[in-house]
Tab-separated table of C-alpha atoms and ligand atoms in Angstrom:
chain	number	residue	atom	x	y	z
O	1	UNK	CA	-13.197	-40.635	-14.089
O	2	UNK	CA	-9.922	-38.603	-13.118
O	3	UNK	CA	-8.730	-39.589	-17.026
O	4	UNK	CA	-11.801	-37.314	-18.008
O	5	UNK	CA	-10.801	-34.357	-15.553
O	6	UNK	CA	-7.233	-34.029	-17.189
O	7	UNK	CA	-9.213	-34.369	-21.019
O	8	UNK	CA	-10.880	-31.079	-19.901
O	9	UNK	CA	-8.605	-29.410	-18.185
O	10	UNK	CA	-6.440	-29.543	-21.264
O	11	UNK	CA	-9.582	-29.289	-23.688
O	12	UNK	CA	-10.376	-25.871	-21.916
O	13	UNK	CA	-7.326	-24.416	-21.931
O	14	UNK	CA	-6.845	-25.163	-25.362
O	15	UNK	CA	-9.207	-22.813	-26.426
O	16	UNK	CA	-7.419	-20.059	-24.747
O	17	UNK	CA	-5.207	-18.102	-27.197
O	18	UNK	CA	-6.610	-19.571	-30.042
O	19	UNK	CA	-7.444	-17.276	-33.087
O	20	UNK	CA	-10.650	-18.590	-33.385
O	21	UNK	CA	-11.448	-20.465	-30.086
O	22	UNK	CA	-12.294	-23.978	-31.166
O	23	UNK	CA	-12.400	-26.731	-28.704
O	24	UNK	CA	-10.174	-29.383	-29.606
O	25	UNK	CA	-11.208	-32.783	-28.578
O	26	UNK	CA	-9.533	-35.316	-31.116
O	27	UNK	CA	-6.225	-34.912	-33.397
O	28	UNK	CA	-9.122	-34.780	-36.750
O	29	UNK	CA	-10.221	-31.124	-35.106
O	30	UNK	CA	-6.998	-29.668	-35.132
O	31	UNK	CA	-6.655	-26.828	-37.722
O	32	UNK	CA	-3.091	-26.118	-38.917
O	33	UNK	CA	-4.222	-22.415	-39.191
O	34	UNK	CA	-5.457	-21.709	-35.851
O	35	UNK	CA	-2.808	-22.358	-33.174
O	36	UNK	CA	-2.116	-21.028	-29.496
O	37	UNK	CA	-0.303	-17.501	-28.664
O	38	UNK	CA	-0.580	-17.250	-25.354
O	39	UNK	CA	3.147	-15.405	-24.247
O	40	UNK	CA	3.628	-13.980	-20.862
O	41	UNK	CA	1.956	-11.275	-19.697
O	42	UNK	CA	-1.022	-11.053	-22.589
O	43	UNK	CA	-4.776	-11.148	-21.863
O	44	UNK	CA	-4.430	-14.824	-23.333
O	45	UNK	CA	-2.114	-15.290	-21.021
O	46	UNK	CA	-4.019	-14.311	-18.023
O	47	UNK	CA	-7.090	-16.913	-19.511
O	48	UNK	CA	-5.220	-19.847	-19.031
O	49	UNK	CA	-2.995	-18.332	-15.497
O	50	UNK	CA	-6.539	-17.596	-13.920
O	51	UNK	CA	-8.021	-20.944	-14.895
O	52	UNK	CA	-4.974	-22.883	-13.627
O	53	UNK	CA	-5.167	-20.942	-10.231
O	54	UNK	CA	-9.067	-22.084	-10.046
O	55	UNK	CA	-8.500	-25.291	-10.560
O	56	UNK	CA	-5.677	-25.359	-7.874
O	57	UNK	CA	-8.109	-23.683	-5.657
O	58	UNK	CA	-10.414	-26.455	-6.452
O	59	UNK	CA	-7.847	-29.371	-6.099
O	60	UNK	CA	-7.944	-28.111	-2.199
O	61	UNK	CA	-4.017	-26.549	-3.031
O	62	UNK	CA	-2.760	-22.918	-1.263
O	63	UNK	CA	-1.904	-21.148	-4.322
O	64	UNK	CA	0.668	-18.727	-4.111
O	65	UNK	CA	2.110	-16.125	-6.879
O	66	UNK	CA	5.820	-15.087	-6.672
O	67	UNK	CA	7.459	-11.854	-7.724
O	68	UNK	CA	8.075	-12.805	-11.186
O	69	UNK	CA	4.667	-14.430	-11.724
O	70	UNK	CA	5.596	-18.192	-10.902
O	71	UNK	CA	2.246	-20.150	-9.755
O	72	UNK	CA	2.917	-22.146	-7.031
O	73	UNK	CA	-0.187	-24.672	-5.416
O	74	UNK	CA	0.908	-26.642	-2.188
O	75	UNK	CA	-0.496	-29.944	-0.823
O	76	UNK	CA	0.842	-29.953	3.090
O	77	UNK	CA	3.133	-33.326	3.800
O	78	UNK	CA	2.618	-35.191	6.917
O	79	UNK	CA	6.239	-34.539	8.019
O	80	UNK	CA	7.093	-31.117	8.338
O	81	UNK	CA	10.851	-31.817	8.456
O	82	UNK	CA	10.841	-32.945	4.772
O	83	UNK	CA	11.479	-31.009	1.560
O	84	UNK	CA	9.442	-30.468	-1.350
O	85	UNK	CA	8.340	-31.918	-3.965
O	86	UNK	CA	7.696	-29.502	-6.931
O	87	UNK	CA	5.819	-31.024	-9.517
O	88	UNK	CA	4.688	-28.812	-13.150
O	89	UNK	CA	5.514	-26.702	-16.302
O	90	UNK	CA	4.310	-23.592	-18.094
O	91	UNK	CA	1.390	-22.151	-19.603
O	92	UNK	CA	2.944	-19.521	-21.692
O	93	UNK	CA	3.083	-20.429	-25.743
O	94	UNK	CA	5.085	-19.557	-28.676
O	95	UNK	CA	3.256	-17.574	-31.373
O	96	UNK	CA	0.954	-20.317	-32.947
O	97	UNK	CA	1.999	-22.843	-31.022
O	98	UNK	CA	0.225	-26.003	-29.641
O	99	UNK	CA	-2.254	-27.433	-26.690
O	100	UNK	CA	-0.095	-29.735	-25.131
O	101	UNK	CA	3.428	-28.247	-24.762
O	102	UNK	CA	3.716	-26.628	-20.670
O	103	UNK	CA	0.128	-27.199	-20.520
O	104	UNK	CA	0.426	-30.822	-19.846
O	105	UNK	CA	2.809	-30.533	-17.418
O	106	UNK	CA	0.489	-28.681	-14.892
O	107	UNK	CA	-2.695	-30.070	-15.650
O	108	UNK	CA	-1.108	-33.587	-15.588
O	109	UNK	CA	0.576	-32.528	-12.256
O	110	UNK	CA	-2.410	-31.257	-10.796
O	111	UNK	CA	-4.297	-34.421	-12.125
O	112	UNK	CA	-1.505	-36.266	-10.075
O	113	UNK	CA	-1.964	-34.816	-6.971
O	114	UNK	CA	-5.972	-35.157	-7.544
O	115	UNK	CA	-5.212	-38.741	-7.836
O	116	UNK	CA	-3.168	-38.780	-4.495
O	117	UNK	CA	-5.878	-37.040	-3.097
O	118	UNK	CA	-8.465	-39.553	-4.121
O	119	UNK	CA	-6.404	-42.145	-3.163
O	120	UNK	CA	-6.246	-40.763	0.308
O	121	UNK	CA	-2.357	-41.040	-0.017
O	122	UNK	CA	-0.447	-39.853	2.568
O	123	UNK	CA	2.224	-37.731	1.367
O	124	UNK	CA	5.110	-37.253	3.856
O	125	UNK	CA	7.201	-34.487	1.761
O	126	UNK	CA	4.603	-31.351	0.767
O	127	UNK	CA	3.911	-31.736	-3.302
O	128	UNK	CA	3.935	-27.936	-4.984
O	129	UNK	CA	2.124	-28.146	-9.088
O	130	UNK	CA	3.933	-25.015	-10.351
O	131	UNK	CA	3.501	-23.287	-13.552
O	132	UNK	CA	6.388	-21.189	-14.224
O	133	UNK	CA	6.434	-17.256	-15.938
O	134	UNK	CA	7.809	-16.833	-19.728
O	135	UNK	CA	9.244	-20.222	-20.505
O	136	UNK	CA	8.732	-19.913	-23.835
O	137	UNK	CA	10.532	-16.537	-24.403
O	138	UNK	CA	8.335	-15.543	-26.880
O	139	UNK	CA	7.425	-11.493	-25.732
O	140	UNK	CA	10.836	-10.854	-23.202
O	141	UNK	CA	13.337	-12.650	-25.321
O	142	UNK	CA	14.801	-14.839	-22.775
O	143	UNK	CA	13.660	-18.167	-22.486
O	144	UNK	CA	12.986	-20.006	-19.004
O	145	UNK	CA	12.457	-16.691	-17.645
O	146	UNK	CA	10.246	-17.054	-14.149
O	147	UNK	CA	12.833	-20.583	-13.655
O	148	UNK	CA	15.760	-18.338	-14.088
O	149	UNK	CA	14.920	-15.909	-11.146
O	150	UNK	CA	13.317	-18.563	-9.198
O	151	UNK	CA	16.964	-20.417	-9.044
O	152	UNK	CA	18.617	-17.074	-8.831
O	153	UNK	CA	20.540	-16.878	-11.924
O	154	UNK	CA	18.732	-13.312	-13.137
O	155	UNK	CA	18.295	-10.782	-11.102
O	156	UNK	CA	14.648	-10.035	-9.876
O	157	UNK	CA	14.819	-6.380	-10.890
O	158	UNK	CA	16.702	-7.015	-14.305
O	159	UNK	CA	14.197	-9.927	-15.088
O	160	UNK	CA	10.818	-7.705	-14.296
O	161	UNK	CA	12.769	-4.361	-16.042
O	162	UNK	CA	12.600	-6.230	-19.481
O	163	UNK	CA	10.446	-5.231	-22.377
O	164	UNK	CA	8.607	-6.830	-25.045
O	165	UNK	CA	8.486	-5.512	-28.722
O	166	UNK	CA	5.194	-3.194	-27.573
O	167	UNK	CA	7.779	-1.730	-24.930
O	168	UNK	CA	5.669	-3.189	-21.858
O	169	UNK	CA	7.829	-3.722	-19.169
O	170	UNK	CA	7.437	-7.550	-17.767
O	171	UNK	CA	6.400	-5.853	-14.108
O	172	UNK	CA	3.404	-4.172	-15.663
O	173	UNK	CA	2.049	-6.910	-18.051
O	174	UNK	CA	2.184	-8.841	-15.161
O	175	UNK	CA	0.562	-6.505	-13.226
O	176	UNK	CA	-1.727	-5.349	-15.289
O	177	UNK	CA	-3.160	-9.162	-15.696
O	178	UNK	CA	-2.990	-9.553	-11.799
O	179	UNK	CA	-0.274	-12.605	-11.771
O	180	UNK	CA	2.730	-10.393	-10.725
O	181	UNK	CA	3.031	-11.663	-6.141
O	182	UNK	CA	4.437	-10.545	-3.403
O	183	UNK	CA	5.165	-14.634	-2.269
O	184	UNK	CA	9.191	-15.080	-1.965
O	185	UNK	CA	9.570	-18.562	-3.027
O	186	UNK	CA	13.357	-19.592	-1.796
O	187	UNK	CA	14.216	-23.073	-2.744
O	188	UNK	CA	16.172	-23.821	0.638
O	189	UNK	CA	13.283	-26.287	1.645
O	190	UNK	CA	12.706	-27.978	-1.881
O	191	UNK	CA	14.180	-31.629	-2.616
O	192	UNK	CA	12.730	-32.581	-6.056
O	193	UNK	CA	11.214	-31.072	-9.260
O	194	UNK	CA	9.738	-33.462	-11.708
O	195	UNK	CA	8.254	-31.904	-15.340
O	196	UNK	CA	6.091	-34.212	-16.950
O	197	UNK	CA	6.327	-32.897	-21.137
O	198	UNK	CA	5.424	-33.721	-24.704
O	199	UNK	CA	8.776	-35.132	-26.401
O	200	UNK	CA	8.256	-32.365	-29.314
O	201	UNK	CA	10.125	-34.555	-31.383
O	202	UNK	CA	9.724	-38.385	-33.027
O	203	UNK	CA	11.736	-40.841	-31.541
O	204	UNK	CA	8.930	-41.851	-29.236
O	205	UNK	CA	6.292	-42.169	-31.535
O	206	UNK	CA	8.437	-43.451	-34.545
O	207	UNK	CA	9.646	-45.933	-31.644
O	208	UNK	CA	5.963	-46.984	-30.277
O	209	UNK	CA	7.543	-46.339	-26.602
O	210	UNK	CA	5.268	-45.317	-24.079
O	211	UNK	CA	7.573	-42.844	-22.055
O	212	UNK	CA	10.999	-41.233	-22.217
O	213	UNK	CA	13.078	-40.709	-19.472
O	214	UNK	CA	15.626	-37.973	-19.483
O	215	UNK	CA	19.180	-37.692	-18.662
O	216	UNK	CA	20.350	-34.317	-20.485
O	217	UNK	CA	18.643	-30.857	-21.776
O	218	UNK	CA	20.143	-29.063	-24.307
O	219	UNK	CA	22.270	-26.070	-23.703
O	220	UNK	CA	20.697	-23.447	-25.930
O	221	UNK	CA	21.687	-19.764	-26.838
O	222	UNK	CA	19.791	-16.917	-28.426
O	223	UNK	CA	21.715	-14.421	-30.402
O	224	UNK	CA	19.823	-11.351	-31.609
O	225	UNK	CA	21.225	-8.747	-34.158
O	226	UNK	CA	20.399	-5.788	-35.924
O	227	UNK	CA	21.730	-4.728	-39.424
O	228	UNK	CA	21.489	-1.296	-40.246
O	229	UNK	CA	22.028	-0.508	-44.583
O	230	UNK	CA	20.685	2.536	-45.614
O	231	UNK	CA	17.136	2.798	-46.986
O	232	UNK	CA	16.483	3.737	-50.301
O	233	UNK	CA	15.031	4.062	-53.674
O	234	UNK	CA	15.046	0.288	-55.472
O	235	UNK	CA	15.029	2.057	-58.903
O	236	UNK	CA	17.131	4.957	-58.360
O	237	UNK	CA	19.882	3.477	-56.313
O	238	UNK	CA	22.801	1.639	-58.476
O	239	UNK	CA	23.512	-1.851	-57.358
O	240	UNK	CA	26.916	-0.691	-56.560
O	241	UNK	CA	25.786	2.476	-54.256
O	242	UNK	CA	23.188	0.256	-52.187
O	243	UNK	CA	23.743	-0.766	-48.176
O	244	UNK	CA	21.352	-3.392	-48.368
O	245	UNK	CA	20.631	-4.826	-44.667
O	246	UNK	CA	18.470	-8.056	-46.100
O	247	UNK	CA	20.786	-9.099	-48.730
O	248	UNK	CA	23.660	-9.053	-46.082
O	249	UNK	CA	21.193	-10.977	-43.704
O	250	UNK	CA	20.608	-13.447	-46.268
O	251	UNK	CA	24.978	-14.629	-45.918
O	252	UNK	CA	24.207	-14.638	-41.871
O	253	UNK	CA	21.175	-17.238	-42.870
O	254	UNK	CA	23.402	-19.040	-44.993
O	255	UNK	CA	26.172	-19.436	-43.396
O	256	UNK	CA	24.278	-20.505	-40.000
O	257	UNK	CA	22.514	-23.224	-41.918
O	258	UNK	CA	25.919	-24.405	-43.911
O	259	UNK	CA	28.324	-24.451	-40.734
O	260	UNK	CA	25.852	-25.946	-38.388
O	261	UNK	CA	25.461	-29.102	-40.877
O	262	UNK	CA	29.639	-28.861	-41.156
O	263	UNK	CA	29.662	-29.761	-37.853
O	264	UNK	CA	27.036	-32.321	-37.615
O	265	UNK	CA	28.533	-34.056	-40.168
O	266	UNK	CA	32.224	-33.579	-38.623
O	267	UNK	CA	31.306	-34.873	-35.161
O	268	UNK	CA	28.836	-36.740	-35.677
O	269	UNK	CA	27.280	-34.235	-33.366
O	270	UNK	CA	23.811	-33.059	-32.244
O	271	UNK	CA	24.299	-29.137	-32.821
O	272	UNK	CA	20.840	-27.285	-34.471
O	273	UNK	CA	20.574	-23.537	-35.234
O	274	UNK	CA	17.703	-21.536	-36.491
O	275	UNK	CA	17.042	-18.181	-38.052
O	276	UNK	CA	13.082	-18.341	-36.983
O	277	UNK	CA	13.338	-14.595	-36.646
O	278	UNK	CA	13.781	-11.969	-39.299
O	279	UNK	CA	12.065	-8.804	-39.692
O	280	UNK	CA	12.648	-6.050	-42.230
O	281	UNK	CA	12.021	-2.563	-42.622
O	282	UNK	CA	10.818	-0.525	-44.256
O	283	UNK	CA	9.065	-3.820	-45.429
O	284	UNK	CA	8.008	-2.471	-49.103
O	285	UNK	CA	8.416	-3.894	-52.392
O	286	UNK	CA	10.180	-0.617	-54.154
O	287	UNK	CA	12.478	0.463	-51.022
O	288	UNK	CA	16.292	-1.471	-50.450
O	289	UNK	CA	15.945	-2.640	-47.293
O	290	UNK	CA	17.594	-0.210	-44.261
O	291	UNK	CA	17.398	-2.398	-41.395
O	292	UNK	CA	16.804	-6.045	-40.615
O	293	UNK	CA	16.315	-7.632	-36.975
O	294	UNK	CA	17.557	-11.267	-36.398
O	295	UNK	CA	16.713	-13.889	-33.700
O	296	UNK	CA	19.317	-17.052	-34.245
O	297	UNK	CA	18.218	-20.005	-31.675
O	298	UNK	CA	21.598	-22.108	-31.253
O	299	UNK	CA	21.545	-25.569	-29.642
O	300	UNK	CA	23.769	-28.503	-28.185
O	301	UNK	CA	24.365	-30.835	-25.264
O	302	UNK	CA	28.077	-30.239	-25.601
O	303	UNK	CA	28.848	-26.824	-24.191
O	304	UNK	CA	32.109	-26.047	-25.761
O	305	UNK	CA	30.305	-26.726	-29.235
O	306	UNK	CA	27.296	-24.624	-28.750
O	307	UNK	CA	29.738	-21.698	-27.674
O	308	UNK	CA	32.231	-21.908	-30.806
O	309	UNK	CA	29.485	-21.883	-32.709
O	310	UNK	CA	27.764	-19.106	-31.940
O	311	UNK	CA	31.332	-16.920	-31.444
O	312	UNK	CA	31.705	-18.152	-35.258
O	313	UNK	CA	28.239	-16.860	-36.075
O	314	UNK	CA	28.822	-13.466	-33.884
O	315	UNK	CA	32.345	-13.189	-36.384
O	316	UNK	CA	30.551	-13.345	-39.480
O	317	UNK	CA	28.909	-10.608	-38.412
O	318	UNK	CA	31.705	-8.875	-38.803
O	319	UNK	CA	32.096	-10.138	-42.056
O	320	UNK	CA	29.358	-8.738	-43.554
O	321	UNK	CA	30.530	-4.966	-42.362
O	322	UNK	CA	33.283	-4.829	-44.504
O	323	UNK	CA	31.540	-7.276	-47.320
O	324	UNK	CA	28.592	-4.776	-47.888
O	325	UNK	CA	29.561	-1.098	-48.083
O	326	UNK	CA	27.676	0.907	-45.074
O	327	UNK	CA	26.197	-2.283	-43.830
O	328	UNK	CA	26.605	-2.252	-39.743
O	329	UNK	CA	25.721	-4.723	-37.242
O	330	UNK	CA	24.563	-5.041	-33.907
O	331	UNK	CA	24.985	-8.888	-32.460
O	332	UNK	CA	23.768	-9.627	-28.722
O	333	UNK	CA	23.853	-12.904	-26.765
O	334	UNK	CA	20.192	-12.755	-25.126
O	335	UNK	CA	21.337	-15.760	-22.614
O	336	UNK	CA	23.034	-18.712	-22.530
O	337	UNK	CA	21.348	-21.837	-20.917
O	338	UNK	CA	24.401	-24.534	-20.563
O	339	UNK	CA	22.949	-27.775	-21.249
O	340	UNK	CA	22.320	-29.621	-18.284
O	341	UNK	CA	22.555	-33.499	-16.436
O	342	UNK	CA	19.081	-34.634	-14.679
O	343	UNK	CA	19.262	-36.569	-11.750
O	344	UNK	CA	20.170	-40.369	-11.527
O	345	UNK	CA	18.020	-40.866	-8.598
O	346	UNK	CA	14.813	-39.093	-9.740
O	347	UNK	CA	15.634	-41.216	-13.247
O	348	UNK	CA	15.703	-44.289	-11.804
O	349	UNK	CA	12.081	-43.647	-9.595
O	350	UNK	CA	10.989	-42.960	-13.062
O	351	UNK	CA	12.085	-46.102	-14.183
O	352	UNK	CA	10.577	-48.062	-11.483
O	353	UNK	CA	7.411	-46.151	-11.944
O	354	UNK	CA	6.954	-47.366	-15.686
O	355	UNK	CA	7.681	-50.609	-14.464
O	356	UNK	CA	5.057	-50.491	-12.169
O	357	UNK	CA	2.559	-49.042	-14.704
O	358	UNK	CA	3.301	-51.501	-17.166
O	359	UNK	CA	4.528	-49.316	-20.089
O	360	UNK	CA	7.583	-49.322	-22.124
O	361	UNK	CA	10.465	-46.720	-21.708
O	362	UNK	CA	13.378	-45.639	-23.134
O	363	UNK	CA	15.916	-43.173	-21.799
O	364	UNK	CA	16.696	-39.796	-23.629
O	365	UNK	CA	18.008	-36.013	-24.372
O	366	UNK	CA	15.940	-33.051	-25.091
O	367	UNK	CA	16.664	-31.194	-28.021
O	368	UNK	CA	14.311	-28.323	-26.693
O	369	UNK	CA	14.590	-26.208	-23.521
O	370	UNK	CA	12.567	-26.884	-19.636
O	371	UNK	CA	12.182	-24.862	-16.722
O	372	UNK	CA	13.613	-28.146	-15.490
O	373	UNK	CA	17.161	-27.493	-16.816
O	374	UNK	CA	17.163	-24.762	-14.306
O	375	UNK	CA	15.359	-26.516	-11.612
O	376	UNK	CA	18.250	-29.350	-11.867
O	377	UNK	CA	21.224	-26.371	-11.032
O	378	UNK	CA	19.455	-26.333	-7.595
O	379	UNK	CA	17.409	-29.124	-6.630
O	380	UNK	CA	17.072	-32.829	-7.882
O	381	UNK	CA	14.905	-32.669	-10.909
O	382	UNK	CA	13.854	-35.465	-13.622
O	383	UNK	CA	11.735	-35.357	-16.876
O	384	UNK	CA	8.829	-37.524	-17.709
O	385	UNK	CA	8.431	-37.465	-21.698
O	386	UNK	CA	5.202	-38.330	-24.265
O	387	UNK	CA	5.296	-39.221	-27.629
O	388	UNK	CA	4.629	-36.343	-30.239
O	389	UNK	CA	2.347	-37.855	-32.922
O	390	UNK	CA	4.573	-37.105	-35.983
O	391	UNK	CA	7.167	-35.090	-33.354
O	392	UNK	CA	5.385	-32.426	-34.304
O	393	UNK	CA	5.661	-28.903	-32.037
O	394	UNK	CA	5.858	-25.920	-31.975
O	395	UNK	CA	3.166	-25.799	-34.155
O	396	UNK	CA	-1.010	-25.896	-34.157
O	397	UNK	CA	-0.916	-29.545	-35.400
O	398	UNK	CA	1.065	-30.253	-32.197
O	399	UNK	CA	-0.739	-33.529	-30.655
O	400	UNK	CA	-0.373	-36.540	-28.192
O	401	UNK	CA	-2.779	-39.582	-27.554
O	402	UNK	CA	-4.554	-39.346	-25.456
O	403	UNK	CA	-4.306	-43.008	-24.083
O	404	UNK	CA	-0.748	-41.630	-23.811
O	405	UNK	CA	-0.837	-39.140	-21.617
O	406	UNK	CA	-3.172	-41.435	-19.410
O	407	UNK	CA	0.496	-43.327	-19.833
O	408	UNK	CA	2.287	-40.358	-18.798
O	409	UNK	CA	-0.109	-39.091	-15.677
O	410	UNK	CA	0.119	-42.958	-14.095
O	411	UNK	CA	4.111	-42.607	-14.307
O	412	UNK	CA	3.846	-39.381	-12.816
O	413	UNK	CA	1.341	-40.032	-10.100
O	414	UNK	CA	3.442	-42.909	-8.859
O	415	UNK	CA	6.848	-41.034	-8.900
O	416	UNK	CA	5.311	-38.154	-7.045
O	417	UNK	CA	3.787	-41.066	-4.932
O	418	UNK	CA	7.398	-42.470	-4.028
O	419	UNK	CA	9.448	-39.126	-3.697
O	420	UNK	CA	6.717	-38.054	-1.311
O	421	UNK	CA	7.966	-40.647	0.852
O	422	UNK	CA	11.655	-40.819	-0.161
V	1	GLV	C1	11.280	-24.120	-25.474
V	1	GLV	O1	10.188	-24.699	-25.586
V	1	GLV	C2	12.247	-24.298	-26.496
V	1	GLV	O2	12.881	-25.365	-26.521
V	1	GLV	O3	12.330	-23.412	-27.367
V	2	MN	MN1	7.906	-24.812	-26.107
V	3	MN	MN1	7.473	-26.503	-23.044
């Protein structure tokens, strides 16, 4: 049963990354202590890449590796004169994250095309399951990474010259796990891109719809700082002679979480931002803090809000220079991702697909970030969401039913089914 072949596929690669590698069948084995780190470029990394491109191999696809690590498996199309149809995800993870987020999306797009295959569906456009490089952001600080080159918004060079906090340059982790190609994949013969992905969040579930169908990603924003103070003794040093990099931190936390709820509750508006990032050094119970690094995640689907507030956030800052005596900062805007319209067309195939399938849908936003957002600058892309038992992501306890993602597959194997032919 092809229901069975996703199960494992996602089953397997489940246990890649894990702290302890558990096989997670049902949502009772989860462990909220033992998630996923699988980011770009890491052995764990390589596990799930190297499975993926077996199973490809398997599936009967050509599998092809770009420059910046992108995965690429092509079924051929009857008609040669047709575009693409680019079907997938990631397999990269946050740090303890969950099974099902960019995982699903390639296993349930290679499950697709096994299903058109067993079908003996003739596909007039070529299908192409990708699984895209760094998505997550999580070791080269910028988020939709392998997406970004792919569509030609980041340089090549700049993209593979980045580091991660060990100083590992993205060309040699990817090189030194065997995943960094030679393939140029240009985007000049590619109509379509459809990402089938967890909601992450509870409207679905809370709901009891089957299926979301998207019509905006959020723009999103990183900003990353550093705030040097000046180490010292935490006996010795009098509270009025102390440059302490944390406790000016602590006003940039503050004030993030205090304006951002301003302005929800002024427009009515669908801003978030996060300090999920803070690390301090020296790190030691007796010593006043010297330096503290910052990662703020800033979110919206209207642009011009997303951008005033992060300038307000970079200002503050400044603030905190002349608030706490020696304190300096050093603010940086990893990338800005403007949020981002999917395609009416490739919505309403959607639509027709759950209609075909029999399950209820509901159209939507996403409040976090897809390869697709990038995919939809160039080519016309849609979104296929799940529910999120709870909305819960971004974390181990991350699950979806798995009667749902049967849900999801069928909606995806049918709108691959009619773009093929489109
Ligand atoms: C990516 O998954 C993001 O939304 O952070
Ligand atoms: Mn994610
Ligand atoms: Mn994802």
């Amino acid at each position: 049963m092809s229901a069975d072949r996703l199960k494992a596929d996602l089953v397997e690669s489940g246990t890649m990354g894990r702290v302890s590698p558990i096989r997670v069948e049902r949502r009772g084995d989860l462990d909220p202590k033992n998630g996923l780190t699988r980011p770009a470029g890491t052995q764990e990394n390589k596990k799930i890449r190297d499975y993926a491109v077996r199973r490809m191999k398997e599936a009967g696809l050509e599998v092809q590796i770009d420059e910046i690590g992108n995965i690429f498996g092509r079924k051929k199309g009857s008609k040669t004169n047709k575009g693409t149809v680019m079907v997938g995800s990631h397999l990269d993870s946050v740090i303890n994250g969950g099974m099902f987020d960019g995982a699903l999306g390639v296993f349930g797009a290679l499950e697709a095309v096994g299903r058109i295959n067993d079908e003996g569906f003739e596909n007039e456009r070529p299908v192409e399951v990708v699984a895209f490089t760094g998505e997550e952001g999580s070791a080269f600080h910028v988020s939709l990474l392998g997406s970004l080159v792919l569509i030609g918004n980041l340089e090549l060079d700049k993209a593979l010259g980045m580091k991660n906090d060990e100083g590992i340059t993205l060309k040699d982790a990817l090189e030194a796990i065997g995943h960094r190609g030679n393939f140029h994949r240009s985007l000049d013969n590619v109509e379509y891109m459809v990402e089938l992905h967890i909601e992450q969040g509870p409207v679905l579930d809370k709901e009891k719809i089957s299926i979301g169908i998207l019509e905006n990603i959020t723009g999103m924003t990183w900003v990353t700082a550093t705030i040097e103070g000046e180490e010292n003794h935490a006996g010795t040093t009098p509270m009025r002679m102390r440059a302490d990099a944390l406790v000016a931190a602590a006003d940039i936390i503050r004030f993030v979480h205090k304006r951002v709820n301003e302005m929800v509750s002024e427009f009515d508006g669908s801003a978030v931002a996060t300090v999920g990032k803070l690390n301090v050094f020296p790190n030691g119970i007796n010593i006043v803090p010297g330096r503290v690094e910052m990662g703020i995640d800033i979110r919206d689907v209207v642009e011009k809000n997303m951008r005033n507030l992060t300038q307000e956030i970079i200002e503050t800052f400044k603030s905190i220079e002349d608030k706490y005596y020696g304190v300096r900062t050093n603010v940086e805007i990893s990338f800005i991702h403007s949020p981002t319209p999917l395609s009416e067309e490739v919505a309403r195939i959607i639509e027709e697909s759950t209609e075909k399938a029999g399950v209820t849908a509901k159209r939507m936003n996403s409040g976090a970030g897809h390869d697709a957002q990038n995919m939809a600058k160039k080519v016309k892309t849609g979104m296929i969401f799940v529910p999120s038992v709870d909305g819960i992501s971004h974390a181990p306890t991350e699950w979806t039913n798995w009667n749902d993602i049967e849900n999801g597959v069928k909606v995806l194997t049918q709108t691959l089914k009619k773009l093929s032919k489109t």
